[in-house]
Coordinates of C-alpha atoms and ligand atoms in Angstrom, one line a residue:
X1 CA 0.0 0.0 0.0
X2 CA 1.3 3.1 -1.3
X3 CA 0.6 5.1 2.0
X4 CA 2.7 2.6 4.6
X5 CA 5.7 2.8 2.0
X6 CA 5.3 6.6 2.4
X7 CA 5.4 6.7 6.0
X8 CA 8.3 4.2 6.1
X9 CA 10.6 6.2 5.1
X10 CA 8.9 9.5 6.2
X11 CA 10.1 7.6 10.0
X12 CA 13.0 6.5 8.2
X13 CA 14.3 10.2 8.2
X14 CA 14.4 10.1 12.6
X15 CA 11.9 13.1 12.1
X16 CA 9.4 11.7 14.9
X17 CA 12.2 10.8 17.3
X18 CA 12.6 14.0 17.8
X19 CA 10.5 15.1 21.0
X20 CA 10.3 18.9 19.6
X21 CA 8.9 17.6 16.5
X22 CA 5.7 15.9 18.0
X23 CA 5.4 18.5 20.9
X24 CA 5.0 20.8 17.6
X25 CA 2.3 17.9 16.1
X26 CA 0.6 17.8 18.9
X27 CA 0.5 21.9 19.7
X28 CA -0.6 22.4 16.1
X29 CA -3.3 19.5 16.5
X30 CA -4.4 21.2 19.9
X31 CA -4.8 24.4 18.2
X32 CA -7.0 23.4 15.4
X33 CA -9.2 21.1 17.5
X34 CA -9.7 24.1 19.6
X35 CA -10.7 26.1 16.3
X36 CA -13.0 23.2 15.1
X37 CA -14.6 22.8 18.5
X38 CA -18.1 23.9 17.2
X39 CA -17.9 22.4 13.9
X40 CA -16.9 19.0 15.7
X41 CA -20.2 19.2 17.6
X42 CA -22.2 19.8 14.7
X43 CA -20.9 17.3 12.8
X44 CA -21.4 14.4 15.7
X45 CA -24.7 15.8 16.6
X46 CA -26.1 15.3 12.6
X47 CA -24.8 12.0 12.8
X48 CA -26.5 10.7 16.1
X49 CA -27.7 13.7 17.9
X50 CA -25.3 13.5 20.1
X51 CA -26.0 16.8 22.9
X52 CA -23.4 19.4 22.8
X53 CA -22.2 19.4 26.2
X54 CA -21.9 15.6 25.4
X55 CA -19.4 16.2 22.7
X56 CA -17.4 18.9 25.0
X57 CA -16.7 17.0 27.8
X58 CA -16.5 13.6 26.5
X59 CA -15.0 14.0 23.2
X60 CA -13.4 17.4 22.0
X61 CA -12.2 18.0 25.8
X62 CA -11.3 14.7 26.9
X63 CA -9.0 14.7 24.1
X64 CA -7.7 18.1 24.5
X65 CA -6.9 17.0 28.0
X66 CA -4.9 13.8 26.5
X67 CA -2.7 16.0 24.7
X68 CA -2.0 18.6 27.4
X69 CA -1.3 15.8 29.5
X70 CA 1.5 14.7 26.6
X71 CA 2.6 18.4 26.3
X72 CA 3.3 18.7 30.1
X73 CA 5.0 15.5 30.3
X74 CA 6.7 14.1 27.1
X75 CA 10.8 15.5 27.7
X76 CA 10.6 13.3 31.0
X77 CA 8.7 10.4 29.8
X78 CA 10.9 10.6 26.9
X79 CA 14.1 10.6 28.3
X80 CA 16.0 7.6 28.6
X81 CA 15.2 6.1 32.5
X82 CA 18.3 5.4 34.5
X83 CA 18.0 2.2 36.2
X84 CA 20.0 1.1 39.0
X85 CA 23.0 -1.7 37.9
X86 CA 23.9 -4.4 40.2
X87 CA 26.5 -6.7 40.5
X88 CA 26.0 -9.1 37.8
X89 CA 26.8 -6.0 35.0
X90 CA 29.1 -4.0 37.5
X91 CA 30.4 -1.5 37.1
X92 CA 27.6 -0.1 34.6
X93 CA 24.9 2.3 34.0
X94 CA 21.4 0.9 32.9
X95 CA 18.6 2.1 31.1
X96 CA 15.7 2.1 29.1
X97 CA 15.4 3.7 26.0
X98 CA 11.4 4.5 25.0
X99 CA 11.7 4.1 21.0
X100 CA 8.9 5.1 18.7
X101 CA 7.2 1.4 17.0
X102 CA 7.1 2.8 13.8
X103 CA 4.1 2.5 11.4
X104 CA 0.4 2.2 13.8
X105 CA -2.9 1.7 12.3
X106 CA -5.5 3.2 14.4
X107 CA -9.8 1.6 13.8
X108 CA -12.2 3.7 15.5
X109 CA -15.8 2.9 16.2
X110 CA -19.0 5.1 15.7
X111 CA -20.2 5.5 19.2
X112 CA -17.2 8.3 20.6
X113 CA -16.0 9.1 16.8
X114 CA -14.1 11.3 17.6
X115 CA -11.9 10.5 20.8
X116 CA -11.5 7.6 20.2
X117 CA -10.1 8.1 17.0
X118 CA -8.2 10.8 18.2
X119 CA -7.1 10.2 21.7
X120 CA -5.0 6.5 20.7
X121 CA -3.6 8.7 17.7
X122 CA -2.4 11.7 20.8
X123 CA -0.4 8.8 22.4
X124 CA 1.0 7.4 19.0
X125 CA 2.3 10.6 18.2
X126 CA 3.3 11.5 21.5
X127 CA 5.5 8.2 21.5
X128 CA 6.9 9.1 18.0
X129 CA 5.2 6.9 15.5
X130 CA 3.3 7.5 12.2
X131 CA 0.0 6.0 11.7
X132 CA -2.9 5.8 9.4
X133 CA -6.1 6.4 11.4
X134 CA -9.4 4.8 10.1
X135 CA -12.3 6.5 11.1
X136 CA -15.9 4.6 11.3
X137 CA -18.3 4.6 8.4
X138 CA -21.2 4.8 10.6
X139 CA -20.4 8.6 11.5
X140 CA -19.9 10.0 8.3
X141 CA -19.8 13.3 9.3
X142 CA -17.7 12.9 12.3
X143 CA -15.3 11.0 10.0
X144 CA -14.9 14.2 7.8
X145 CA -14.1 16.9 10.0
X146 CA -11.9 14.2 11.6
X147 CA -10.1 14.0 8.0
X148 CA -10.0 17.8 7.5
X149 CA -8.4 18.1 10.5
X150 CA -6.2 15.5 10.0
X151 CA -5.1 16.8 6.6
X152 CA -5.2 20.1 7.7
X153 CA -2.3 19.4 10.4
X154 CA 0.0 16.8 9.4
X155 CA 0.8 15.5 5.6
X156 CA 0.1 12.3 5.0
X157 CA 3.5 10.6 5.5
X158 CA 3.2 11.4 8.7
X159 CA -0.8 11.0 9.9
X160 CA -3.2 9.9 7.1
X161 CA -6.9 9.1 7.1
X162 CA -8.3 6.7 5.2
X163 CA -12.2 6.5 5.2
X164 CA -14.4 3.4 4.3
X165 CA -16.1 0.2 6.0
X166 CA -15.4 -3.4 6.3
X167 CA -13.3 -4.0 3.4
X168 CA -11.2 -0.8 3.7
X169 CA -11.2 -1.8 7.2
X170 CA -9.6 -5.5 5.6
X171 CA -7.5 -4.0 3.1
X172 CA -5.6 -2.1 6.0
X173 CA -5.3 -5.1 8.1
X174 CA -3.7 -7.0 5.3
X175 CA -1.1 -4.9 5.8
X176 CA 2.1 -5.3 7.4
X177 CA 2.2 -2.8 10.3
X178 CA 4.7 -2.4 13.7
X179 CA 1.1 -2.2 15.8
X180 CA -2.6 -2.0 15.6
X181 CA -4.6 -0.4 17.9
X182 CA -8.3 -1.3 17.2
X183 CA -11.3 -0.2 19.1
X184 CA -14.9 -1.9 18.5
X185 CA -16.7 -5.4 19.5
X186 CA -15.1 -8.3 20.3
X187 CA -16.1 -10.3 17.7
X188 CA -14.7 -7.8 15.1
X189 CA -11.5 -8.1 17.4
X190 CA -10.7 -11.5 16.8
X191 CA -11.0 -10.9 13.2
X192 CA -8.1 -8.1 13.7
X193 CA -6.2 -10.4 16.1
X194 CA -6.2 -13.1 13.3
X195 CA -4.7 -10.5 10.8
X196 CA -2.2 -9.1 12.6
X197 CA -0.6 -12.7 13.8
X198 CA -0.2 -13.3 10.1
X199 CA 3.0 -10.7 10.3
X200 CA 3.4 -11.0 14.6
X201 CA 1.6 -7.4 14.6
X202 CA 1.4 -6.7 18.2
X203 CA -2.5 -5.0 19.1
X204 CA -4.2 -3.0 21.0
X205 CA -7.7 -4.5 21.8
X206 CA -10.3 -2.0 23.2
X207 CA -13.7 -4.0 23.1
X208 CA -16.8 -4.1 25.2
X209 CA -18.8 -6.6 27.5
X210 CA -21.6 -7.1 30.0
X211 CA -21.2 -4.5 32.4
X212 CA -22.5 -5.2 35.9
X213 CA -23.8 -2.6 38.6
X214 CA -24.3 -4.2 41.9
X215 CA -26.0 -2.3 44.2
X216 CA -26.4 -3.7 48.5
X217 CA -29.1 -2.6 51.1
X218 CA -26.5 -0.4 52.3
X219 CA -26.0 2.3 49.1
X220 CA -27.1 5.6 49.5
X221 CA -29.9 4.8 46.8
X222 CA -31.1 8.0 45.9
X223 CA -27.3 9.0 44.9
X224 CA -26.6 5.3 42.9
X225 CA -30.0 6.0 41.2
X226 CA -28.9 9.0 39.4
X227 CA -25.1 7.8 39.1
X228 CA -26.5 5.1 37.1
X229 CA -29.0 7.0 35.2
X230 CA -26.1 9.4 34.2
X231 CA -23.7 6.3 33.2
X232 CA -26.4 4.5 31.3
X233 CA -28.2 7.5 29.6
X234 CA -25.0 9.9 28.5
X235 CA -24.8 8.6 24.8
X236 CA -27.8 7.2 24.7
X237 CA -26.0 4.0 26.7
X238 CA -23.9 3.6 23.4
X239 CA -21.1 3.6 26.0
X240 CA -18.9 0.6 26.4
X241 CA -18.2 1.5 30.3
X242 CA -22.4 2.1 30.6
X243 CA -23.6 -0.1 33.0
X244 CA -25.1 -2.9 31.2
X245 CA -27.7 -4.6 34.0
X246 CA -28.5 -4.0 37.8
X247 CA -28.0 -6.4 40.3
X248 CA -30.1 -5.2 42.9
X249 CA -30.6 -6.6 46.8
X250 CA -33.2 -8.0 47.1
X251 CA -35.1 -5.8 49.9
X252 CA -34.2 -2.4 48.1
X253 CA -35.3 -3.3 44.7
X254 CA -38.6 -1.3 44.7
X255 CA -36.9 1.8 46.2
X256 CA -33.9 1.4 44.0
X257 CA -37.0 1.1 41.0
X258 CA -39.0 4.1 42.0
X259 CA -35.4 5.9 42.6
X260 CA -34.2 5.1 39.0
X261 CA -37.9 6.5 37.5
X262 CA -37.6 9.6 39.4
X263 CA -33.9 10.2 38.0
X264 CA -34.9 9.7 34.8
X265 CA -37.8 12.5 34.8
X266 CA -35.7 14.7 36.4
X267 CA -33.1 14.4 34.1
X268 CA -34.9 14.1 30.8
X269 CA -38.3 14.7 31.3
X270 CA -41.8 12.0 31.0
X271 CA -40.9 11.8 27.2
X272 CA -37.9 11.6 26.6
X273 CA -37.8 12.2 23.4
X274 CA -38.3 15.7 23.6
X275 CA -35.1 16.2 25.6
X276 CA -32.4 17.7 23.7
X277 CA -29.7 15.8 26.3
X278 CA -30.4 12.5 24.8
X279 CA -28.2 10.7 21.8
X280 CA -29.8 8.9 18.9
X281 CA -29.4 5.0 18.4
X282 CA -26.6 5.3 15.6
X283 CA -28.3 3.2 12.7
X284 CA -31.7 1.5 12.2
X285 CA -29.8 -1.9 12.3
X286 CA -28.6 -1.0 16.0
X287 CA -32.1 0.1 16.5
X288 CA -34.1 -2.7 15.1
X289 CA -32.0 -4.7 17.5
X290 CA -32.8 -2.7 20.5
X291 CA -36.6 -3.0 20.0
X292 CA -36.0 -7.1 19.1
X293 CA -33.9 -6.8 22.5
X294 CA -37.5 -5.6 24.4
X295 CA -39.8 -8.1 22.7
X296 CA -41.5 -10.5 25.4
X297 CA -40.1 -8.4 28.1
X298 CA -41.4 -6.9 31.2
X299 CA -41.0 -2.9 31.0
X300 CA -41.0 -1.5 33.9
X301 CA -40.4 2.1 33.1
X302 CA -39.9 3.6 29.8
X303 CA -40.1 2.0 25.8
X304 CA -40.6 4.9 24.3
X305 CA -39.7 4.7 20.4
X306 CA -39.3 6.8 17.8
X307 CA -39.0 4.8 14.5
X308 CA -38.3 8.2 11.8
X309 CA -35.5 9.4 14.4
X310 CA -34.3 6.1 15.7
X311 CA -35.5 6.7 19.3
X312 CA -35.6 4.3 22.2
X313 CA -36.0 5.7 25.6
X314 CA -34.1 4.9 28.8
X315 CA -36.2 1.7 29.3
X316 CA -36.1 -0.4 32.6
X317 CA -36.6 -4.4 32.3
X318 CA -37.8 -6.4 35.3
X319 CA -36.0 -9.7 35.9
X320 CA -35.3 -10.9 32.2
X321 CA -34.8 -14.8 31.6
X322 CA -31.3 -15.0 31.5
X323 CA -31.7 -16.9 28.6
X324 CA -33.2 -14.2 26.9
X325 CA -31.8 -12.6 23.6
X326 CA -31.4 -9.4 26.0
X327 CA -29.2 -11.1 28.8
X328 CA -27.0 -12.5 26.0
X329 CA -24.7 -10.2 24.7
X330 CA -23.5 -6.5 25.5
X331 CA -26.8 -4.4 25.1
X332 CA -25.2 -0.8 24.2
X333 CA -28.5 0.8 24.3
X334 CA -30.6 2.4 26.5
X335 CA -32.1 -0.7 28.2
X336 CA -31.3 -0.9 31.8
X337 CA -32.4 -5.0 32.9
X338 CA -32.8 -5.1 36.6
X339 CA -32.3 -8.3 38.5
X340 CA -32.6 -8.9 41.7
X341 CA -30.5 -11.1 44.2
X342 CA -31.0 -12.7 47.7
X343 CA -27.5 -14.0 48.5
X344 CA -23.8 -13.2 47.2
X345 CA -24.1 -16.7 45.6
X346 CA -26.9 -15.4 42.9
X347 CA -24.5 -12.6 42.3
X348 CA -21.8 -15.3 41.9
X349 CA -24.0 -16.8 39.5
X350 CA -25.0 -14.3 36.7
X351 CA -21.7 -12.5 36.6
X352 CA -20.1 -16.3 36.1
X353 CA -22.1 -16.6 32.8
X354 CA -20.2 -13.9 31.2
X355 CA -16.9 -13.1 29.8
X356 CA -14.6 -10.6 31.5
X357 CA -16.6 -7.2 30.7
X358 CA -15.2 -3.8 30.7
X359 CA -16.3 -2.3 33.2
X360 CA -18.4 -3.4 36.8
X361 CA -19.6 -1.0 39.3
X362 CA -20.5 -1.3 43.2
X363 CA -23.1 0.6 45.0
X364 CA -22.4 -0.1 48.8
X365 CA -21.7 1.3 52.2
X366 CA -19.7 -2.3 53.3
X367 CA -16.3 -1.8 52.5
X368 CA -15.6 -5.6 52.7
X369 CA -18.4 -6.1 50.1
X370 CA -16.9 -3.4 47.9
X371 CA -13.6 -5.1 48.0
X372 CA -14.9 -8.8 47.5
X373 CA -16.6 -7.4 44.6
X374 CA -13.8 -5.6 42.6
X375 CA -11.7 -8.4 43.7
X376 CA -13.6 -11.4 43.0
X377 CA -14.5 -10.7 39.5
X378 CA -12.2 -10.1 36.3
X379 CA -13.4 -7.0 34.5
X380 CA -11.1 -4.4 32.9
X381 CA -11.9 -1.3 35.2
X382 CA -14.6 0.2 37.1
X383 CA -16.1 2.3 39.9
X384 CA -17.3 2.2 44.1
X385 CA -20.5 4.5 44.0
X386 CA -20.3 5.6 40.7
X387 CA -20.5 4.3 36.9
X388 CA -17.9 5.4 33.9
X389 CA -16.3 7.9 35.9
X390 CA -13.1 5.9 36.0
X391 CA -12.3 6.8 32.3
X392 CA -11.8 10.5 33.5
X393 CA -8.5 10.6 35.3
X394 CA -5.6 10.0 32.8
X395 CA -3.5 8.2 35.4
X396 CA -5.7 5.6 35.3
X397 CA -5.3 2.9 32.8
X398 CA -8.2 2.1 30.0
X399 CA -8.6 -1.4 29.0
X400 CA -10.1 -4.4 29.3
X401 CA -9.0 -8.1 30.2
X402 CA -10.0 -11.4 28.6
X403 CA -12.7 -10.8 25.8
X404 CA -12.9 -7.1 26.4
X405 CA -9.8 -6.2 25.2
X406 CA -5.8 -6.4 25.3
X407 CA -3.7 -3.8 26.4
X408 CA -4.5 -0.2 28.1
X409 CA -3.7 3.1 27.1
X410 CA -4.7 6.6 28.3
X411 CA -1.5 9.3 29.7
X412 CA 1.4 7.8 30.3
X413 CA 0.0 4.2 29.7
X414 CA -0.4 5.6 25.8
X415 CA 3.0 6.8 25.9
X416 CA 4.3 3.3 27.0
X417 CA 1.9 1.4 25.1
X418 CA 3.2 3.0 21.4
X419 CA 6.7 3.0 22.6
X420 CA 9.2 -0.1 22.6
X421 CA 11.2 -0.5 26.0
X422 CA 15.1 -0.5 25.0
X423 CA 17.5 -2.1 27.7
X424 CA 20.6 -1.2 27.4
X425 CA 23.6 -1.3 29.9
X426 CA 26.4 0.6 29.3
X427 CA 29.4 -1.7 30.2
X428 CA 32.6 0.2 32.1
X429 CA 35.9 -1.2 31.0
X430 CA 37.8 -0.8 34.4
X431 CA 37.3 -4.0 35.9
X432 CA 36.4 -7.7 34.4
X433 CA 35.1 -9.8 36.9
X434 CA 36.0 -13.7 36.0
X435 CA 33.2 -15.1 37.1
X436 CA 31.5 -16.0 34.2
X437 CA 34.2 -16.9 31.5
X438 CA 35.4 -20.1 30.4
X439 CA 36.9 -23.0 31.5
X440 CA 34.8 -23.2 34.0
X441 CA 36.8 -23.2 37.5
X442 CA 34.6 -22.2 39.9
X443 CA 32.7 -25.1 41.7
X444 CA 29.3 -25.4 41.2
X445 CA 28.0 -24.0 44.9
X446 CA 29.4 -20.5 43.5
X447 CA 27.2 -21.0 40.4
X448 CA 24.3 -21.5 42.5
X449 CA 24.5 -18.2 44.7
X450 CA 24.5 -16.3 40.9
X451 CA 20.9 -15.3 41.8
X452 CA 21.7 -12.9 44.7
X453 CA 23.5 -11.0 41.4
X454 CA 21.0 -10.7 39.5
Ligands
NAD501 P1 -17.4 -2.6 15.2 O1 -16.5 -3.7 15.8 O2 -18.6 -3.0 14.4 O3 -16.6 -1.6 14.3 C1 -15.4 -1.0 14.7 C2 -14.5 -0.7 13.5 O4 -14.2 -2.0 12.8 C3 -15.1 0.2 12.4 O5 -14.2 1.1 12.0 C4 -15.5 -0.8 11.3 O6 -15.4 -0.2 10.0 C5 -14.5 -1.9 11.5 N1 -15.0 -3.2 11.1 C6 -16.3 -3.6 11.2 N2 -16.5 -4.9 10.8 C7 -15.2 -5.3 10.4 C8 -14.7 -6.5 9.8 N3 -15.5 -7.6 9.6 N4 -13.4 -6.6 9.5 C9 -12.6 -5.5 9.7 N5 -13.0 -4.3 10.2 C10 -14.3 -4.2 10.6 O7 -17.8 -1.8 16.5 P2 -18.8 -0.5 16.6 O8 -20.2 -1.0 16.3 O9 -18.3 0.6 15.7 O10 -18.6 -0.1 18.1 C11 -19.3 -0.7 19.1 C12 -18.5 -1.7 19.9 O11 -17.3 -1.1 20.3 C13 -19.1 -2.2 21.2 O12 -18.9 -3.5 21.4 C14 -18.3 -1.4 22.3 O13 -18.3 -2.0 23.5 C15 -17.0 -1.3 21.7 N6 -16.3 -0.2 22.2 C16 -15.2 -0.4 23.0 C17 -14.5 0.7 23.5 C18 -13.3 0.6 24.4 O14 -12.7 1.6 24.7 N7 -13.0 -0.6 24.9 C19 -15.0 2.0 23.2 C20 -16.1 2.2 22.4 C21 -16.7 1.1 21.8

């Protein structure tokens, strides 16, 4: 492909290793983001309605923040690290040396279109790379302003976009590239895992799951109530951290129900649809899958549709078979199923049916509880008293574990996640140990204490 041979031997020229050079990138790409701020909200809001303040904080600012957080620390992060020596190398100096992969491809989803095509391309830069970003083809609009941004900043041996769907998508992962940082579904992800082990591409897997909320007797209700309202309604639930289902205690169900109802019509009103702080499902395929989710349900709260502008209100279930097309896969939508459970053994029991999810969150006031329950279950990251909030600190790492994902990025976890870890001890010439040479004199108890050297 024409464009990789490009930006081979654009990072061929040791351009990118120089730290100046992507503090530049990265102050220029600041600068135009800032300019396109508006723009970037319009675009995202004709593709799915997305509400403004949504964009702001979770896309044009979170990604603004990601690059400030580069700006501020990339000369230290950059540096080589001094490590200390020890005997088995003395006398020496050690270190690691971050180096820059090389070529990155970069596959965005639809439902964040633009941080998440931007943010993993912040820390690619950051770390020195070049990389060809593919934006999704569900968010046509957000996809072109990304592009004009994109083009307007960099040239194309350096950043590129390329735009299309699955078989652009293919195409690209044909390629041969020095990492791949994909972000979308699982299943897709083992599609892109399969490609890259053709040419040992290592990848970045940023998928989704079955999100759990658990929530005890002993939660302050009122607050979880609207903490999960907010995590589950703020994109219209197309959030891969969104709380997926409610496992509620048994005795507080009904309060935690009526809690959940009030939240909602404070926040958005009896019909929702009116509000102008709610997302649109992204496509009629997500959305005909939404409503196929609710058939033969129990709606509690909610169900309100709106077939010309793809429309499904924040919709609570009661108690879904587990069996049920609903309890099967990750939901990203607005449909909140609420179960109930007696003991920690029912808990036990539904979260056991699932793969590793993303995210899990606990509502309690029992701090043994809270720990058993982020320590008990694999999931990639999540929240005591809260839902999605974890993504908002950049010292936190993003990522997911088992069938949500591989690897982490985010702050300095982006910076180390594009960069290759160089050891390299610097021998002194003043001294030469015997030790290890041959013939072999020493006896064999003196090879055997080697490990306190180490
Ligand atoms: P998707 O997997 O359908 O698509 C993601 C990207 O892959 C798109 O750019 C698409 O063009 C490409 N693609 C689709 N099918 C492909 C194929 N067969 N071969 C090669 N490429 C293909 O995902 P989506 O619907 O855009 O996003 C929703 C999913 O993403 C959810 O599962 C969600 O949990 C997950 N997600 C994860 C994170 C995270 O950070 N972990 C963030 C957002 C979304």
């Amino acid at each position: 492909m024409e464009i990789i041979e490009k930006q081979k031997a654009f990072f061929s020229t040791q351009k990118t290793r120089e730290v100046s050079f992507r503090k530049k990138a990265l102050k220029q790409l600041r600068d135009e983001i800032i300019n396109q701020e508006g723009a970037i909200a319009e675009a995202i809001y004709a593709d799915f309605k997305k509400p403004r303040f949504e964009t702001f904080i979770a896309e044009t600012q979170f990604v603004l923040a990601e690059i400030n957080t580069m700006l501020k620390n990339l000369e230290m992060w950059a540096r080589p690290e001094r490590i200390s020596g020890n005997l088995a190398n003395f006398p020496s100096r050690n270190y690691v040396y971050s180096e820059p992969l090389g070529q990155i491809l970069v596959i965005a989803p639809w439902n964040y279109p633009f941080q998440l095509t931007l943010a993993p391309m912040v820390g690619a830069i950051a770390a020195g790379n070049t990389m060809v970003v593919k934006p999704s083809e569900l968010t046509p609009n957000t996809s072109a302003i990304v592009e004009k941004i994109i083009n307007k900043v960099f040239d194309d041996e350096y950043v590129a976009v390329v735009q299309g769907g699955v078989e652009v998508s293919q195409a690209l992962l044909a390629q041969r590239w020095n990492h791949i940082f994909f972000t979308g579904s699982t299943q897709v992800g083992k599609i892109v895992y399969e490609s890259a082990a053709k040419h040992l591409t290592p990848v970045t897997l940023e998928l989704g799951g079955k999100n759990p909320c658990i929530v005890d007797e002993t939660a302050n209700i009122s607050l979880a109530a609207k903490r999960i309202v907010w995590g589950k309604s703020i994109n219209l639930g197309q959030t891969c951290i969104a709380p997926d289902y409610v496992l509620v205690k048994h005795a507080v169900k009904n309060k935690l129900i009526e809690a959940l109802k009030n939240k909602i019509v404070a926040s958005y009103g009896d019909k929702q649809s009116q509000s102008p702080d709610l997302a649109r499902v992204v496509s009629e395929r997500h959305y005909s899958r939404m409503k196929l989710l609710l058939e033969g349900q129990q709606v509690l709260y909610g169900g309100e549709t709106v077939d010309e502008d793809c429309f499904l209100g924040l919709t609570l279930v009661d108690e879904p078979d587990l069996d049920s097309p609903l309890m099967q896969g990750e939901i990203f939508g607005p449909i909140l199923p609420i179960l109930s459970y007696k003991d920690e053994s029912d808990i036990d029991a539904v979260i056991k049916r699932y793969e590793k999810p993303l995210a899990a969150y606990v509502f309690s006031g029992k701090k043994a509880f809270q720990k058993r329950c982020i320590t008990k279950y694999g999931f990639g990251g999540g929240a005591i008293n809260d839902t999605v909030i974890q993504i908002a600190n950049k010292k936190l790492p993003f990522g997911g574990t088992g069938h949500s994902g591989i690897g982490a990025y985010h702050g300095k976890t982006s910076f180390d996640l594009f960069s290759h870890k160089k050891a390299i001890v610097k021998r002194g010439n003043w001294i030469d140990p015997p030790l290890r040479y041959a013939p072999y004199k020493l006896p064999e108890r003196i090879a055997k204490w080697v490990k306190h050297l180490f």
